Short mmCIF file of C-alpha atoms in Angstrom, two decimals:
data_model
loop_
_atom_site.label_atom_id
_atom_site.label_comp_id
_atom_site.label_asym_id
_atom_site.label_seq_id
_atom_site.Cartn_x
_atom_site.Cartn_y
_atom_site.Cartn_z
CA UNK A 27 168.12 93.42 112.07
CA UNK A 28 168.41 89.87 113.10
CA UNK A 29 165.05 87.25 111.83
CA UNK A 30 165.02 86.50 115.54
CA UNK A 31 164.63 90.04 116.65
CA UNK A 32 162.37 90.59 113.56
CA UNK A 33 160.15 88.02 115.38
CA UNK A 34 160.34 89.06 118.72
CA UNK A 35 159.29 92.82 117.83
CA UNK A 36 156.54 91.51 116.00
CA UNK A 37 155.14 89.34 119.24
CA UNK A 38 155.54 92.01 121.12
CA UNK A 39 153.77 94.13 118.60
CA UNK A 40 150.57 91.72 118.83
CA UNK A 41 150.57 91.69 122.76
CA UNK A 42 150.73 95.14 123.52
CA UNK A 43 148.47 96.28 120.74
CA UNK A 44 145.23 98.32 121.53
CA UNK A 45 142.50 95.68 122.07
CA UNK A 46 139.65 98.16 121.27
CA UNK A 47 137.11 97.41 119.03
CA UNK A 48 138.28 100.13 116.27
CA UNK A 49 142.32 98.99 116.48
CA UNK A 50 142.12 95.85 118.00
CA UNK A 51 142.91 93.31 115.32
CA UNK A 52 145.16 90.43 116.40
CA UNK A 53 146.99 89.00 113.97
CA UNK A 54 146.95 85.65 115.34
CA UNK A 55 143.12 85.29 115.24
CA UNK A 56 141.62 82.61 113.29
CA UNK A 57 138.30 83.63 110.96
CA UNK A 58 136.65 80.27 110.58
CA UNK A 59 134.10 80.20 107.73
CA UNK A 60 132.44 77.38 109.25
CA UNK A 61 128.75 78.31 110.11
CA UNK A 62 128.63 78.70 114.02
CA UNK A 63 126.22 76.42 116.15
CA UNK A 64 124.59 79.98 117.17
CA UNK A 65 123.88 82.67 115.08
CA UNK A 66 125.64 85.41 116.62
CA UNK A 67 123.95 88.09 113.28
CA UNK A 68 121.19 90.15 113.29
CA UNK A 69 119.71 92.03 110.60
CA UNK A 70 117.24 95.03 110.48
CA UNK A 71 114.76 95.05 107.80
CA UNK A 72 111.77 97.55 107.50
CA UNK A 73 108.99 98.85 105.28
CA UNK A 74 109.73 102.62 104.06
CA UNK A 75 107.62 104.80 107.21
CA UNK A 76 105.55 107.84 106.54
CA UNK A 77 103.82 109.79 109.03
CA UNK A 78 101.96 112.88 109.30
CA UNK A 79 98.61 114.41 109.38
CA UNK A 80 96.62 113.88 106.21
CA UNK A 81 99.47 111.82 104.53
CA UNK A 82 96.74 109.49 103.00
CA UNK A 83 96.30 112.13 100.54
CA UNK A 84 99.64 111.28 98.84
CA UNK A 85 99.16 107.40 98.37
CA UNK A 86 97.84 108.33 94.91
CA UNK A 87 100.97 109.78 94.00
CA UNK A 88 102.83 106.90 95.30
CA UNK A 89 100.69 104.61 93.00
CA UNK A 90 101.56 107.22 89.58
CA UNK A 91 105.39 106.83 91.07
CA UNK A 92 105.25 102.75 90.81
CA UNK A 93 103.44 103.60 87.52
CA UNK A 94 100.28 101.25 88.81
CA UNK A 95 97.62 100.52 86.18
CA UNK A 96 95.46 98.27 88.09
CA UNK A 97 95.17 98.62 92.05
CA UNK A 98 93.49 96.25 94.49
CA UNK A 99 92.59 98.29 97.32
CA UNK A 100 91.61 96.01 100.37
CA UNK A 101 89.79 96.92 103.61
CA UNK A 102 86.74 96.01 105.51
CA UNK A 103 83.02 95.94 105.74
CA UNK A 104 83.35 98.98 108.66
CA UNK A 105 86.35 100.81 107.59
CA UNK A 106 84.75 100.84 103.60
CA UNK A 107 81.96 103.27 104.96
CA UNK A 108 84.09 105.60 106.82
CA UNK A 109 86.67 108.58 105.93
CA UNK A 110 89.75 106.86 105.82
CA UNK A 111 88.55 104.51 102.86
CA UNK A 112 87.17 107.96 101.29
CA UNK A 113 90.46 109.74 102.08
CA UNK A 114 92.32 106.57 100.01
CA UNK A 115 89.79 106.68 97.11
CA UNK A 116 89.56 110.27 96.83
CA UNK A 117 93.16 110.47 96.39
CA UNK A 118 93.37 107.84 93.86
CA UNK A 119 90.93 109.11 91.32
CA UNK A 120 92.77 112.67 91.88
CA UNK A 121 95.66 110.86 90.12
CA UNK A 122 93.79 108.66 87.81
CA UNK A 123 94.11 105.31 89.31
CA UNK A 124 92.30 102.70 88.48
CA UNK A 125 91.67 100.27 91.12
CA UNK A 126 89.27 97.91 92.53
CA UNK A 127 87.77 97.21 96.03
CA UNK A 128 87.63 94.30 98.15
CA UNK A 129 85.85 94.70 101.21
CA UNK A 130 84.82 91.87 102.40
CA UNK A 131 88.33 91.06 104.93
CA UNK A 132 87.37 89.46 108.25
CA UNK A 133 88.06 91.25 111.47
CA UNK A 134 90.88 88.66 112.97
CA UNK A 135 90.92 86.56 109.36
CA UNK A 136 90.97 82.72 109.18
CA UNK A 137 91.93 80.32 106.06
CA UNK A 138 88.78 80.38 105.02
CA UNK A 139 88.38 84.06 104.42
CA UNK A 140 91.94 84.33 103.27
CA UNK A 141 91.55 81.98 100.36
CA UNK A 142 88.00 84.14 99.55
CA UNK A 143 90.69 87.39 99.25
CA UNK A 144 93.13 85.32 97.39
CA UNK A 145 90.19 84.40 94.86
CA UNK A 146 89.41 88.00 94.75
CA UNK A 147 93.10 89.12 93.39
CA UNK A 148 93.75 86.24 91.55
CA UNK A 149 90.24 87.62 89.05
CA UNK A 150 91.60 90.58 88.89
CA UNK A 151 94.87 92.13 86.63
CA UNK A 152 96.53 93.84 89.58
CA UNK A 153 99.57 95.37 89.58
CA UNK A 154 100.07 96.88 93.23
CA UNK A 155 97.85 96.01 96.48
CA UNK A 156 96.56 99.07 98.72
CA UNK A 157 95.43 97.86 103.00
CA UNK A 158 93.38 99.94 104.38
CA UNK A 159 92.50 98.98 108.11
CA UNK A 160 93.71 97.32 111.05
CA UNK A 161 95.86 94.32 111.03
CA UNK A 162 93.34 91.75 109.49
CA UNK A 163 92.99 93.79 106.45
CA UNK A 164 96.64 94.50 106.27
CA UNK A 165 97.41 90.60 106.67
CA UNK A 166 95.21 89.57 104.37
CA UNK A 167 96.28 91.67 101.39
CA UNK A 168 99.65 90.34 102.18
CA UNK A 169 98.14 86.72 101.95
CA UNK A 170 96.24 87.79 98.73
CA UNK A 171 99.40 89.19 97.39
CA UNK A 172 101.24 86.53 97.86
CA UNK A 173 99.23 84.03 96.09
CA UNK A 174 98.32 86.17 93.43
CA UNK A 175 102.26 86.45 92.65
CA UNK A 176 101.94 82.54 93.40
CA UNK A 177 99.33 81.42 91.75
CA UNK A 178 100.22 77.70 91.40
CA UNK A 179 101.56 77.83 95.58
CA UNK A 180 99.46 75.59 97.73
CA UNK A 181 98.12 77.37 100.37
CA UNK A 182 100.23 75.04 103.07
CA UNK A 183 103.12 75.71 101.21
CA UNK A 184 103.63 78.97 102.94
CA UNK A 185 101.58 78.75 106.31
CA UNK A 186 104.22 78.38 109.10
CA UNK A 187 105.73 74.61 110.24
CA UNK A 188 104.65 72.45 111.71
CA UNK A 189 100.96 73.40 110.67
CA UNK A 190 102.02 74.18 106.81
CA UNK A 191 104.98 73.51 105.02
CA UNK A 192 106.73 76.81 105.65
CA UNK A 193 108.91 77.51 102.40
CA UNK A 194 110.48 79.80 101.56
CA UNK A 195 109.09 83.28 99.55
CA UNK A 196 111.39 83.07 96.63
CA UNK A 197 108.71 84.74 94.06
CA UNK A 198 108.58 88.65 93.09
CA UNK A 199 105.68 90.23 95.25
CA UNK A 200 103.84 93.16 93.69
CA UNK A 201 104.24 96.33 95.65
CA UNK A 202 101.62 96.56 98.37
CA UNK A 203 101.06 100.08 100.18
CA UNK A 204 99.70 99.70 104.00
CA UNK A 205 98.15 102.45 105.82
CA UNK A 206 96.93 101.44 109.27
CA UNK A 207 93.14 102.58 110.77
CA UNK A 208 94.08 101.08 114.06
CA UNK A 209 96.89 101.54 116.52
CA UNK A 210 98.10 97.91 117.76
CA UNK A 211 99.08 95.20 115.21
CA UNK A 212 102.23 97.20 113.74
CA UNK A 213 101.47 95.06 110.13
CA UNK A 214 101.99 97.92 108.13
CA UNK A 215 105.52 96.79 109.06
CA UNK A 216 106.41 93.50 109.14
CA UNK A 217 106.76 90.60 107.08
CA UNK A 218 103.83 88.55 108.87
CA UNK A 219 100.42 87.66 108.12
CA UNK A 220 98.21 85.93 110.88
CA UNK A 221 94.83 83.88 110.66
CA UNK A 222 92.32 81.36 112.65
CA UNK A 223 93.13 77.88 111.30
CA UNK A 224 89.79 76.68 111.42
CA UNK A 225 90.75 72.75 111.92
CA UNK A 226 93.15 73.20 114.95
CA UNK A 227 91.25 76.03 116.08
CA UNK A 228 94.26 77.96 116.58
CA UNK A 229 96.09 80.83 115.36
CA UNK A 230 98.68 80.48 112.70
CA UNK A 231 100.70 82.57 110.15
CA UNK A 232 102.97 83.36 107.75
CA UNK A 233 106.06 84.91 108.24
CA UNK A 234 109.20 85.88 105.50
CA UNK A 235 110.40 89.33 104.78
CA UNK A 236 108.56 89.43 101.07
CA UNK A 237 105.51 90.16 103.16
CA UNK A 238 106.18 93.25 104.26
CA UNK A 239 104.62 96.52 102.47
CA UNK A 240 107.10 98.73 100.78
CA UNK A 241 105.45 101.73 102.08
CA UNK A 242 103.46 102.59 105.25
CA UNK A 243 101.25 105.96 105.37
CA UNK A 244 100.90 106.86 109.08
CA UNK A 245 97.95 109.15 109.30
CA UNK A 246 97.16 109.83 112.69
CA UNK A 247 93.69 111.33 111.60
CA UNK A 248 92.34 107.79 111.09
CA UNK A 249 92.89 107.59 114.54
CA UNK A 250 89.83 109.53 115.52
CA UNK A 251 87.79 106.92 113.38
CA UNK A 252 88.61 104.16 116.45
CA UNK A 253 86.20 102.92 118.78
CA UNK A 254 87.29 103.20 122.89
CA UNK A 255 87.50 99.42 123.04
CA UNK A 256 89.09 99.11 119.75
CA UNK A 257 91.92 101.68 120.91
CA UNK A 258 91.99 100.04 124.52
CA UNK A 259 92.71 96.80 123.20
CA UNK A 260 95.44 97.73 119.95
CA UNK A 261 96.87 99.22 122.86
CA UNK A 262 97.81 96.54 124.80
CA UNK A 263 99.07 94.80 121.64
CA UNK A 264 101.57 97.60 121.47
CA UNK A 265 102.15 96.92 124.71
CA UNK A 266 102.94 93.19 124.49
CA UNK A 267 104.45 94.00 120.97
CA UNK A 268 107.28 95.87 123.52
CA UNK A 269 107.55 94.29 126.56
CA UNK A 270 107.92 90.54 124.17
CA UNK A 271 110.46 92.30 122.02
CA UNK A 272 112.26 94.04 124.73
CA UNK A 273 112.62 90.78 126.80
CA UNK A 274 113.04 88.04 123.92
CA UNK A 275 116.05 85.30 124.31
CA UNK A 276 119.09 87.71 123.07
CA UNK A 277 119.98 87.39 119.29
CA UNK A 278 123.22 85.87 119.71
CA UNK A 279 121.72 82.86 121.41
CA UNK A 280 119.14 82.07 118.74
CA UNK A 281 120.23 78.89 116.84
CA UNK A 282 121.58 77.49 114.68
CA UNK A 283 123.17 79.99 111.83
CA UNK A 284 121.21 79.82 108.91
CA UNK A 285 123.83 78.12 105.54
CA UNK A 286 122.37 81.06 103.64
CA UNK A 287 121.57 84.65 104.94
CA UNK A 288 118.42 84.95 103.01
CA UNK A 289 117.47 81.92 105.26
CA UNK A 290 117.63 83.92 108.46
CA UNK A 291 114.59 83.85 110.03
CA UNK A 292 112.21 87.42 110.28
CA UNK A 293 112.28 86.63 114.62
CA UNK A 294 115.92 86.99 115.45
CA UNK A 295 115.51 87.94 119.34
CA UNK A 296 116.12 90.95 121.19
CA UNK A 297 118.86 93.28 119.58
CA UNK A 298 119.97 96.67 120.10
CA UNK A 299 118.06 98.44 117.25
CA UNK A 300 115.17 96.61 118.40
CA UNK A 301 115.21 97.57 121.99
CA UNK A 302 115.55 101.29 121.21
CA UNK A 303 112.05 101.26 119.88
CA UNK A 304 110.66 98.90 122.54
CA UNK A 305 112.03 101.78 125.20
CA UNK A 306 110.11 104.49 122.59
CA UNK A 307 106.86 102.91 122.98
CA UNK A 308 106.72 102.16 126.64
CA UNK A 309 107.58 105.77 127.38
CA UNK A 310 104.80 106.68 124.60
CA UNK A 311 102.51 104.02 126.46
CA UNK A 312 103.28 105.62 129.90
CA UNK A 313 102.26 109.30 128.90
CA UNK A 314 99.77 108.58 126.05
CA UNK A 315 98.16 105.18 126.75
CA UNK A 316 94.99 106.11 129.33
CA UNK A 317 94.59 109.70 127.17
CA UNK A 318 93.94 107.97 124.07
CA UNK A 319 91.47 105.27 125.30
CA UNK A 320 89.31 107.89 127.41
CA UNK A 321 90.23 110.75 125.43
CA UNK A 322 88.41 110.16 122.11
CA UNK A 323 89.52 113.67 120.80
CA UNK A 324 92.74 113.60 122.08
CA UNK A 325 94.40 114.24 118.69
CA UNK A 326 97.86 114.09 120.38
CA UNK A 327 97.71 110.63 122.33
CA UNK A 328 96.13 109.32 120.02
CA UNK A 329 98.79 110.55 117.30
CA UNK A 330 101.14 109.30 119.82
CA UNK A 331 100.27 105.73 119.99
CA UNK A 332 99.14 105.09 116.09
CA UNK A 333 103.53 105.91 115.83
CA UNK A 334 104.18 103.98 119.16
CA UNK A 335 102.38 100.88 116.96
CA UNK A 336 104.08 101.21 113.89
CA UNK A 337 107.53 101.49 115.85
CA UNK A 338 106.72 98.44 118.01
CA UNK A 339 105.82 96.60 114.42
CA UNK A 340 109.21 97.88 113.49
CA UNK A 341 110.74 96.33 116.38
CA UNK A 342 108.77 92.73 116.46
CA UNK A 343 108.81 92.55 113.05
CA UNK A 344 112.87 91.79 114.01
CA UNK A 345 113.49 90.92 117.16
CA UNK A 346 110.05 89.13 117.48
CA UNK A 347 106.83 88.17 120.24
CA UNK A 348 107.17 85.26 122.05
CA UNK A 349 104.62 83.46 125.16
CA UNK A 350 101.85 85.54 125.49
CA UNK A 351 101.28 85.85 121.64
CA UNK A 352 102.26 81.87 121.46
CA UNK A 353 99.28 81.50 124.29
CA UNK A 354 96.89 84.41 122.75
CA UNK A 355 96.98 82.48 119.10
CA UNK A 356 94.71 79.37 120.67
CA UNK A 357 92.73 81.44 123.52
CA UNK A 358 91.67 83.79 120.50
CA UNK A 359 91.14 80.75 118.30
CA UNK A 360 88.91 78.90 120.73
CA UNK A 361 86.62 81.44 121.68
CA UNK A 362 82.73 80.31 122.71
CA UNK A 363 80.60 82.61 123.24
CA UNK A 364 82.59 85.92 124.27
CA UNK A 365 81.31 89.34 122.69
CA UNK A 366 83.33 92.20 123.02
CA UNK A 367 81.99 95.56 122.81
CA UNK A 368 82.62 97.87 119.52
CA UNK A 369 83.83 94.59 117.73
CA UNK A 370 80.00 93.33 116.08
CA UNK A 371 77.70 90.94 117.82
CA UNK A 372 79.71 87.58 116.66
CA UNK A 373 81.66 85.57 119.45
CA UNK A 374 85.44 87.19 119.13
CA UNK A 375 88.27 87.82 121.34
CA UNK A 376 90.27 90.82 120.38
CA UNK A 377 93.70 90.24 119.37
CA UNK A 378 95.25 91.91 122.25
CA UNK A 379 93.01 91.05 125.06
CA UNK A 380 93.73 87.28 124.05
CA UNK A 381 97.66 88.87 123.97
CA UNK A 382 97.59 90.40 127.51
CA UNK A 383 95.31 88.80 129.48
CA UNK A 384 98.32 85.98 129.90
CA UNK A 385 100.91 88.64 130.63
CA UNK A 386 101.05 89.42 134.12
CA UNK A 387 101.93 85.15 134.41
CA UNK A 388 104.19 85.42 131.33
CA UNK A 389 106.56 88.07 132.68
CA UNK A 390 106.58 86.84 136.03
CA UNK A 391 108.05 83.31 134.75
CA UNK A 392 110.95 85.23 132.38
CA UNK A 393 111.90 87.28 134.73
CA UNK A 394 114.35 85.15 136.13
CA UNK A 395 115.86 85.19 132.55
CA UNK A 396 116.95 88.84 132.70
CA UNK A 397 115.79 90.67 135.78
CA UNK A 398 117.41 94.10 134.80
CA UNK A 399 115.50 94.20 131.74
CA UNK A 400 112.22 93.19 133.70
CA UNK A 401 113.00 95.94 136.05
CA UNK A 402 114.03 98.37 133.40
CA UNK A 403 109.96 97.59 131.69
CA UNK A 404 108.46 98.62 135.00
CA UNK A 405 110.48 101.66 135.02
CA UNK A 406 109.79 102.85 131.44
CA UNK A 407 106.27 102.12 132.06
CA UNK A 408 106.55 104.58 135.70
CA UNK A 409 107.64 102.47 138.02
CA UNK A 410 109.91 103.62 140.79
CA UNK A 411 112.30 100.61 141.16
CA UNK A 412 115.48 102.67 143.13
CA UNK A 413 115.13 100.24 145.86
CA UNK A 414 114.18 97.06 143.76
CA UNK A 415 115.81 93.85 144.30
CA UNK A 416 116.19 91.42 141.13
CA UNK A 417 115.05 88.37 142.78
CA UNK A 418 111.49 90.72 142.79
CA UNK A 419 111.81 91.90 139.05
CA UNK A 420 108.79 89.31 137.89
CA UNK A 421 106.44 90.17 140.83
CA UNK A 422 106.90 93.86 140.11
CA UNK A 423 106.91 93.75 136.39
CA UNK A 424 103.77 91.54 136.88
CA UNK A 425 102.24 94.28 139.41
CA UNK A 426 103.19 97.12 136.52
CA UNK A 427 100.86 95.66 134.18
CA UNK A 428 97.91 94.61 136.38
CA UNK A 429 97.76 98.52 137.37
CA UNK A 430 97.54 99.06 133.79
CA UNK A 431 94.65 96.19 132.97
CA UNK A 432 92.39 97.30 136.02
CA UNK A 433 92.78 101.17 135.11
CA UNK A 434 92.25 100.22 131.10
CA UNK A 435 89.31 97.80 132.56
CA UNK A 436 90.47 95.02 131.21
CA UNK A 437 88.67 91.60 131.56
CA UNK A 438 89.12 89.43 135.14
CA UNK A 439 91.38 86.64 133.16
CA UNK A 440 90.77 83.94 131.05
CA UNK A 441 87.49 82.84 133.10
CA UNK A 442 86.11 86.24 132.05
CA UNK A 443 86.14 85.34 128.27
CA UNK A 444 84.83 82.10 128.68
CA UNK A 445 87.45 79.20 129.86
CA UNK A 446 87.82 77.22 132.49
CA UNK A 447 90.05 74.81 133.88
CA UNK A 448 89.38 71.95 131.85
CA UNK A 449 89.78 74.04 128.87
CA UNK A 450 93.85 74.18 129.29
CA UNK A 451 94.81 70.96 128.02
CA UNK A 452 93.30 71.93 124.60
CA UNK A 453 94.71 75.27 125.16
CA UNK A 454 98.01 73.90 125.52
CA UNK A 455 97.81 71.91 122.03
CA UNK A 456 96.71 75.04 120.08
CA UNK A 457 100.08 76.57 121.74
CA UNK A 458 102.39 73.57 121.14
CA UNK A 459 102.52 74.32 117.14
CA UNK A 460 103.26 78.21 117.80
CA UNK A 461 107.07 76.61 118.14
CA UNK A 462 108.52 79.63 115.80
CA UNK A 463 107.24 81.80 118.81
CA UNK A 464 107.93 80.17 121.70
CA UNK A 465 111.37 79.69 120.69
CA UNK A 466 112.14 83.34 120.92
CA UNK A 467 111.37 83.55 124.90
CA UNK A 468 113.95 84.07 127.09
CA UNK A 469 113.74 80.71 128.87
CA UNK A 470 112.60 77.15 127.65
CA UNK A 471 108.97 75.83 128.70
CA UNK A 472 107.55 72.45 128.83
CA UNK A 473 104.10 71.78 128.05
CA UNK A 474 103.74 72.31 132.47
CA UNK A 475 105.20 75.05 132.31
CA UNK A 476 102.42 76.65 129.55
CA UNK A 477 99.59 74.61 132.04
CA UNK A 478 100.60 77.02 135.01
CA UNK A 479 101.05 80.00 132.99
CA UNK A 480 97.10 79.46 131.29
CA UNK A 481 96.39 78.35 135.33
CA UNK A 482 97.75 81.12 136.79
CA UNK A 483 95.79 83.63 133.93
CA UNK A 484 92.24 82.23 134.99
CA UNK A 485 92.01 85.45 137.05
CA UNK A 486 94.41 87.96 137.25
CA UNK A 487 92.83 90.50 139.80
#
């Protein structure tokens, strides 16, 4: 055979070859090993999950299996006194552990009481960390385990840009075990840790994938432990935790590409792994959501939603939250005089009433962004949309989740925790620094944009 005819088989080879994704290699494609102006990778990280009834009872075992000598168990001044503390304790000194307790971790931690926790390990020989509560105790052993393995670190060094430094975790953590009291935060899962920064009077963080535990006992009994307003409001963080993560600027137009993969940053956008589990836990909200709040012995809701929050923590701890946690860091930060009811008798917004009380304004603005998805939220969440039009997927998305907040009882808007107008502009600054946040939304914002969403959140019914 001819070189010509050699060369003309082999073009026609290339043309007519299958072009599915299984046999569709071209040979005239060009690999370029340049790093792209987007990063078109995602990557799906995740703390070992275990769930079940009574599964507390194991975590000493776990400990004997890491072959721990020296335990800091963390938790807080409530959750110390109660059964899932004794359930933890009882199981380690079944297996000989030795440990020690700290139980002094704020509910919704700031520097301040971070630092007293990393003082706390730092005294102590530990070997393995143990978090026993809701996401403030959970962040804050990750804080104190972090400069315990640091213990020369700064504590700006790790606190998120532009408020700290935001390096890099390059050190060995020591093996922390979470097991969550509440169902909301989804810590148990990721690689974030969140406080008050008491100067800006904002919310802050830190965020790298060392953080996360490298177990998580789900024990659904500690459920039964939780307060109705407690369970009322770590529900709507699971339900923010979804609806953010579901609708989150895609991950292949997040930029740039990291140079290094171990530079790619824990909030990659939505993704298809992540969206699976945002679908889970609206369903889960839609059946089990009302049940569990007014349904204090509702073993199976409230079952239901402690898994529905460590799934949506699987699924934000990747793909990420975006505006209404960006706008809930600084409204929680800046609270007066606001009490809310099973959280003490000190001024505090809960974490997820400062999360959704923006939402109905968030969702309506992204819409535009991705109106299927927005539609496809309502639905999950039992909306009939058969006869919705996309230009309408905000309103009705926005509609969705005010019939959820007046059934649940929620709070009339930001005026109802304390704000008014003339609070915004400050509540704009505490948002501006939240940039590794508001990044991930679907569309960009200026700082107008955030003035009309905070405006428009005032009241709500």
């Amino acid at each position: 055979m001819g070189r010509k005819r050699v060369f003309d088989l082999l073009r026609t080879i290339n043309v007519a070859s299958c072009q599915c994704p299984a046999h569709g290699f071209r040979g005239n494609i060009h690999v370029s090993n340049a790093t792209p102006p987007k990063d078109n990778v995602f990557e799906f990280k995740c703390s070992t999950v275990r769930y079940g009834l009574g599964v507390t009872r194991e975590v000493g075992m776990d400990l004997v299996n890491l072959d721990a000598k020296n335990v800091c168990v963390m938790t807080d001044p409530n959750v110390v006194k109660m059964s899932p503390m004794k359930a933890v304790l009882d199981s380690l000194t079944r297996n000989g552990v030795n440990y020690k307790v700290y139980d002094k971790v704020r509910v919704e931690p700031t520097d301040t009481s971070f630092k007293d926790a990393v003082k706390f390990a730092k005294e102590g020989n530990f070997d393995s960390f143990v978090a026993i509560g809701g996401g403030s105790v959970m962040d804050t052993c990750k804080a104190a385990n972090l400069y315990y393995s640091d213990p020369d670190a700064d504590f700006l060094d790790y606190v998120n840009a532009p408020v700290g430094k935001g390096k890099a975790i390059n050190v060995q953590l020591k093996p922390m075990i979470a097991i969550p009291t509440t169902s909301g935060t989804g810590s148990e899962t990721t690689g974030v840790a969140i406080f008050d920064f008491e100067e800006l009077h904002a919310k802050t963080g830190i965020a790298h994938s060392a953080l996360r535990p490298i177990l998580a006992l789900i024990d659904p009994l500690h459920t039964l432990t939780m307060p109705s307003n407690v369970t009322n409001y770590s529900g709507f963080d699971i339900f923010c935790h979804s609806l953010e993560s579901f609708t989150a600027i895609p991950y292949t137009e997040r930029g740039p590409a990291p140079s290094n993969p171990s530079m790619r940053q824990a909030y990659q956008g939505s993704n298809p792994i992540a969206d699976v589990w945002a679908r889970f836990c609206l369903q889960t909200l839609r059946k089990y959501f009302a049940r569990s709040v007014f349904n204090a012995d509702d073993l199976e809701a409230r079952s239901s939603m402690h898994l529905a929050a460590t799934m949506a923590g699987v699924g934000i701890g990747n793909a990420g939250v975006h505006l209404c946690h960006g706008l809930a860091y600084p409204i929680a930060g800046g609270v007066k005089d606001f009490v809310a009811e099973d959280y003490g008798s000190n001024p505090l917004i809960p974490h997820g009433l400062s999360v959704v009380v923006t939402a109905p304004a968030v969702f309506k603005f992204t819409a535009p962004s991705d109106p299927d998805k927005h539609l496809e939220a309502a639905n999950l969440l039992g909306i009939d949309i058969s006869n919705a039009k996309k230009e309408d997927a905000g309103k009705i998305l926005s509609d969705t989740i005010l019939k959820y907040m007046d059934q649940m009882k929620i709070e009339n808007g930001l005026s109802a925790l304390g704000y008014t107008r003339d609070d915004i502009p400050n509540l704009v600054k505490g948002a501006l620094p939240q940039n590794r946040l508001l990044k991930i939304a679907p569309l960009p914002q200026t700082e107008e944009d955030l003035s009309k969403l905070l405006e428009d959140s005032l009241t709500v019914y």
